[in-house]
Coordinates of N, CA and C in Angstrom, one line a residue:
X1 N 0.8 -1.2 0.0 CA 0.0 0.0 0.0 C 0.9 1.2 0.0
X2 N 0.2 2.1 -0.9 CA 1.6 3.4 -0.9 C 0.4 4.5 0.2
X3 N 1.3 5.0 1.2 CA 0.8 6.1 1.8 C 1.0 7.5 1.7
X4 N 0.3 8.6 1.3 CA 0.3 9.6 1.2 C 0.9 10.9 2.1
X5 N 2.1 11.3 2.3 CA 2.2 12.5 3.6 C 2.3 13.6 2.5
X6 N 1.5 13.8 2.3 CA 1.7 15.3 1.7 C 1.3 16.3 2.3
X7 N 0.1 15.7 3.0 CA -0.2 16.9 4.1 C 1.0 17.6 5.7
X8 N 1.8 16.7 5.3 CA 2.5 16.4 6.6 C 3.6 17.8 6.3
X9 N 4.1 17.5 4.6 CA 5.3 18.1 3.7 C 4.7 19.6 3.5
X10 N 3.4 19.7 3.2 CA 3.1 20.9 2.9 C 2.9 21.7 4.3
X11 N 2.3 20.7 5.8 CA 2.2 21.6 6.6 C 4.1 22.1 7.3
X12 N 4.5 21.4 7.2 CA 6.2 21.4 6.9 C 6.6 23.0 6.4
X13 N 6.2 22.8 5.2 CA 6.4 23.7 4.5 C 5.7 25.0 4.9
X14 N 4.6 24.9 5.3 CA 3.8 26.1 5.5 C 3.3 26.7 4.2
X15 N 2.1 25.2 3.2 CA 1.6 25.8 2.2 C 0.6 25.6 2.3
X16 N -0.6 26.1 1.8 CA -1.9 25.6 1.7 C -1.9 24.9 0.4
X17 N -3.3 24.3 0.5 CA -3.5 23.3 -0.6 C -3.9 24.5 -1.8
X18 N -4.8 25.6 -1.4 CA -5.1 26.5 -2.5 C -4.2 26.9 -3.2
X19 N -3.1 27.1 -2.6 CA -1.8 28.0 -2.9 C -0.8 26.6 -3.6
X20 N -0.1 25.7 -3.1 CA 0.0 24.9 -3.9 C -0.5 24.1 -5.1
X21 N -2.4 23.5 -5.4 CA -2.9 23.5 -6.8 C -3.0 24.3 -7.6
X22 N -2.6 26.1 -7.2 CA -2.0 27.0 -8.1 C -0.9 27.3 -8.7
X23 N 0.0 26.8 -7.9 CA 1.9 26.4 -8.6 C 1.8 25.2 -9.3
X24 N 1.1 24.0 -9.5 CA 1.2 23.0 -10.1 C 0.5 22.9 -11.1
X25 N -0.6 24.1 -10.6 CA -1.6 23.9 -12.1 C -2.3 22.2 -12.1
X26 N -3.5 22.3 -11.1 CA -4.1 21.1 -11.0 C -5.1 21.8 -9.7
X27 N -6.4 21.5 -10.2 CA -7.5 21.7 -9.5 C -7.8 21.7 -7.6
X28 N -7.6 22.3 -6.9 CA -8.0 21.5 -5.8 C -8.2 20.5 -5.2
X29 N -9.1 20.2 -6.0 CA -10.4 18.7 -5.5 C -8.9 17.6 -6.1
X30 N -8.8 17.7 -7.1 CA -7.4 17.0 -7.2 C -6.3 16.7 -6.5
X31 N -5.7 18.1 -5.9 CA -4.8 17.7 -4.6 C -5.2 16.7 -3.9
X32 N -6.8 17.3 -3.4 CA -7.2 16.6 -2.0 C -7.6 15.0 -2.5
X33 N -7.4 14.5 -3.7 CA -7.6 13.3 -4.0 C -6.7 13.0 -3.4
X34 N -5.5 13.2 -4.2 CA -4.0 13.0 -4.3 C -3.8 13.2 -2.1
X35 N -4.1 14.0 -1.6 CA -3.5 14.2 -0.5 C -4.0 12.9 0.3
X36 N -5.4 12.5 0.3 CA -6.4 11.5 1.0 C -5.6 10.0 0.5
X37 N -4.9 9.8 -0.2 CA -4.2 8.6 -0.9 C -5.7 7.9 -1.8
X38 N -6.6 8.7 -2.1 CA -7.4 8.0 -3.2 C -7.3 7.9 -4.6
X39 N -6.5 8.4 -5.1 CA -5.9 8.9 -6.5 C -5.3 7.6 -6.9
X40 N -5.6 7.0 -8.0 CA -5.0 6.1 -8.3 C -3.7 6.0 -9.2
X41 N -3.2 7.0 -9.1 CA -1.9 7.3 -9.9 C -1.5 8.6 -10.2
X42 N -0.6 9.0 -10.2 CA 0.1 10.6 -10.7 C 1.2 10.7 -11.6
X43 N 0.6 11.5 -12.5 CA 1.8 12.0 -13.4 C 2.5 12.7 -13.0
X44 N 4.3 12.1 -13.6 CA 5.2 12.2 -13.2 C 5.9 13.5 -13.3
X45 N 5.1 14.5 -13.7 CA 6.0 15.6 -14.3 C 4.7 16.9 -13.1
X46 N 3.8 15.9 -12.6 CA 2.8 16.8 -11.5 C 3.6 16.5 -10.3
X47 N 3.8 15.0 -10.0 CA 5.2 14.9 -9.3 C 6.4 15.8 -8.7
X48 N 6.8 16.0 -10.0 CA 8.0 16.4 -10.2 C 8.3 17.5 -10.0
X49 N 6.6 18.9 -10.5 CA 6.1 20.3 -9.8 C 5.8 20.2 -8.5
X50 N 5.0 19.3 -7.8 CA 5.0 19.2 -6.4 C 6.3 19.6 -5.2
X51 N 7.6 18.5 -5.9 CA 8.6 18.2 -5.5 C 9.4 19.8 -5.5
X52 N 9.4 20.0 -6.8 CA 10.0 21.6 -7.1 C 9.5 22.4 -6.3
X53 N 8.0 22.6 -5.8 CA 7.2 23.8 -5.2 C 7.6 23.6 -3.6
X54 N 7.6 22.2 -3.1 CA 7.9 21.9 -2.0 C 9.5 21.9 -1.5
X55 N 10.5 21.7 -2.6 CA 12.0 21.5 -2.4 C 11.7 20.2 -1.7
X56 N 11.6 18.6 -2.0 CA 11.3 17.9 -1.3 C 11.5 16.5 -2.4
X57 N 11.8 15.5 -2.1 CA 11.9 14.5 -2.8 C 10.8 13.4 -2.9
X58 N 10.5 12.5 -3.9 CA 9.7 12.0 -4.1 C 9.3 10.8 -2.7
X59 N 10.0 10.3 -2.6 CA 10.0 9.7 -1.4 C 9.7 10.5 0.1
X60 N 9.7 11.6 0.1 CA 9.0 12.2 1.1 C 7.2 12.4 1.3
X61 N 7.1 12.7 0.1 CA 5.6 12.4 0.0 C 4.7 11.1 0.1
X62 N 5.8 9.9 -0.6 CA 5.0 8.8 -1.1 C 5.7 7.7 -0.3
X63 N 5.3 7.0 0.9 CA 5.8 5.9 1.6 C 5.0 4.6 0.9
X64 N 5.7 3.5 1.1 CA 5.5 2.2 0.6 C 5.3 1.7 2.2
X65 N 4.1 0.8 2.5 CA 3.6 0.2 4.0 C 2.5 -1.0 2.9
X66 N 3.7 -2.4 3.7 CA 3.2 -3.3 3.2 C 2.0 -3.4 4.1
X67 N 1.3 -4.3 3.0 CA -0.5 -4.6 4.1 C -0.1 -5.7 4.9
X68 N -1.3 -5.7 5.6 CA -1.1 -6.7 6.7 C -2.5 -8.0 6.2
X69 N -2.5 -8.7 6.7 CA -3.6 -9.7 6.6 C -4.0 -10.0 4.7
X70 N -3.0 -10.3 4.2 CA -3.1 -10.7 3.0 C -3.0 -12.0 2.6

């Protein structure tokens, strides 16, 4: 299961979500997919603006937490 801290990085950072899906150019309601870990995938180059807007590496956002009871 991949886990989501973006909220963790942006409060880190001291950004809001309005203020950051304006530097990446991607909707709000998008972030907050993306932040909730419901998004089923992201492009790499939305990524990659995140990473830039934040100074932060991809691995900071996106943790790997294997499941349990499989």
């Amino acid at each position: 299961m991949i886990k989501v801290n973006l909220d963790r990085v942006m409060l880190e950072r001291k950004i809001s979500s309005k203020v950051l899906a304006e530097k990446v150019g991607i909707t709000q309601a998008n972030l907050s997919i993306l932040k909730t870990g419901k998004a089923h995938g992201i492009r790499f180059d939305t990524l990659e603006k995140i990473c830039q807007i934040l100074n932060c590496q991809p691995g900071d956002i996106l943790e790997y937490e294997e499941k349990t009871g499989i």
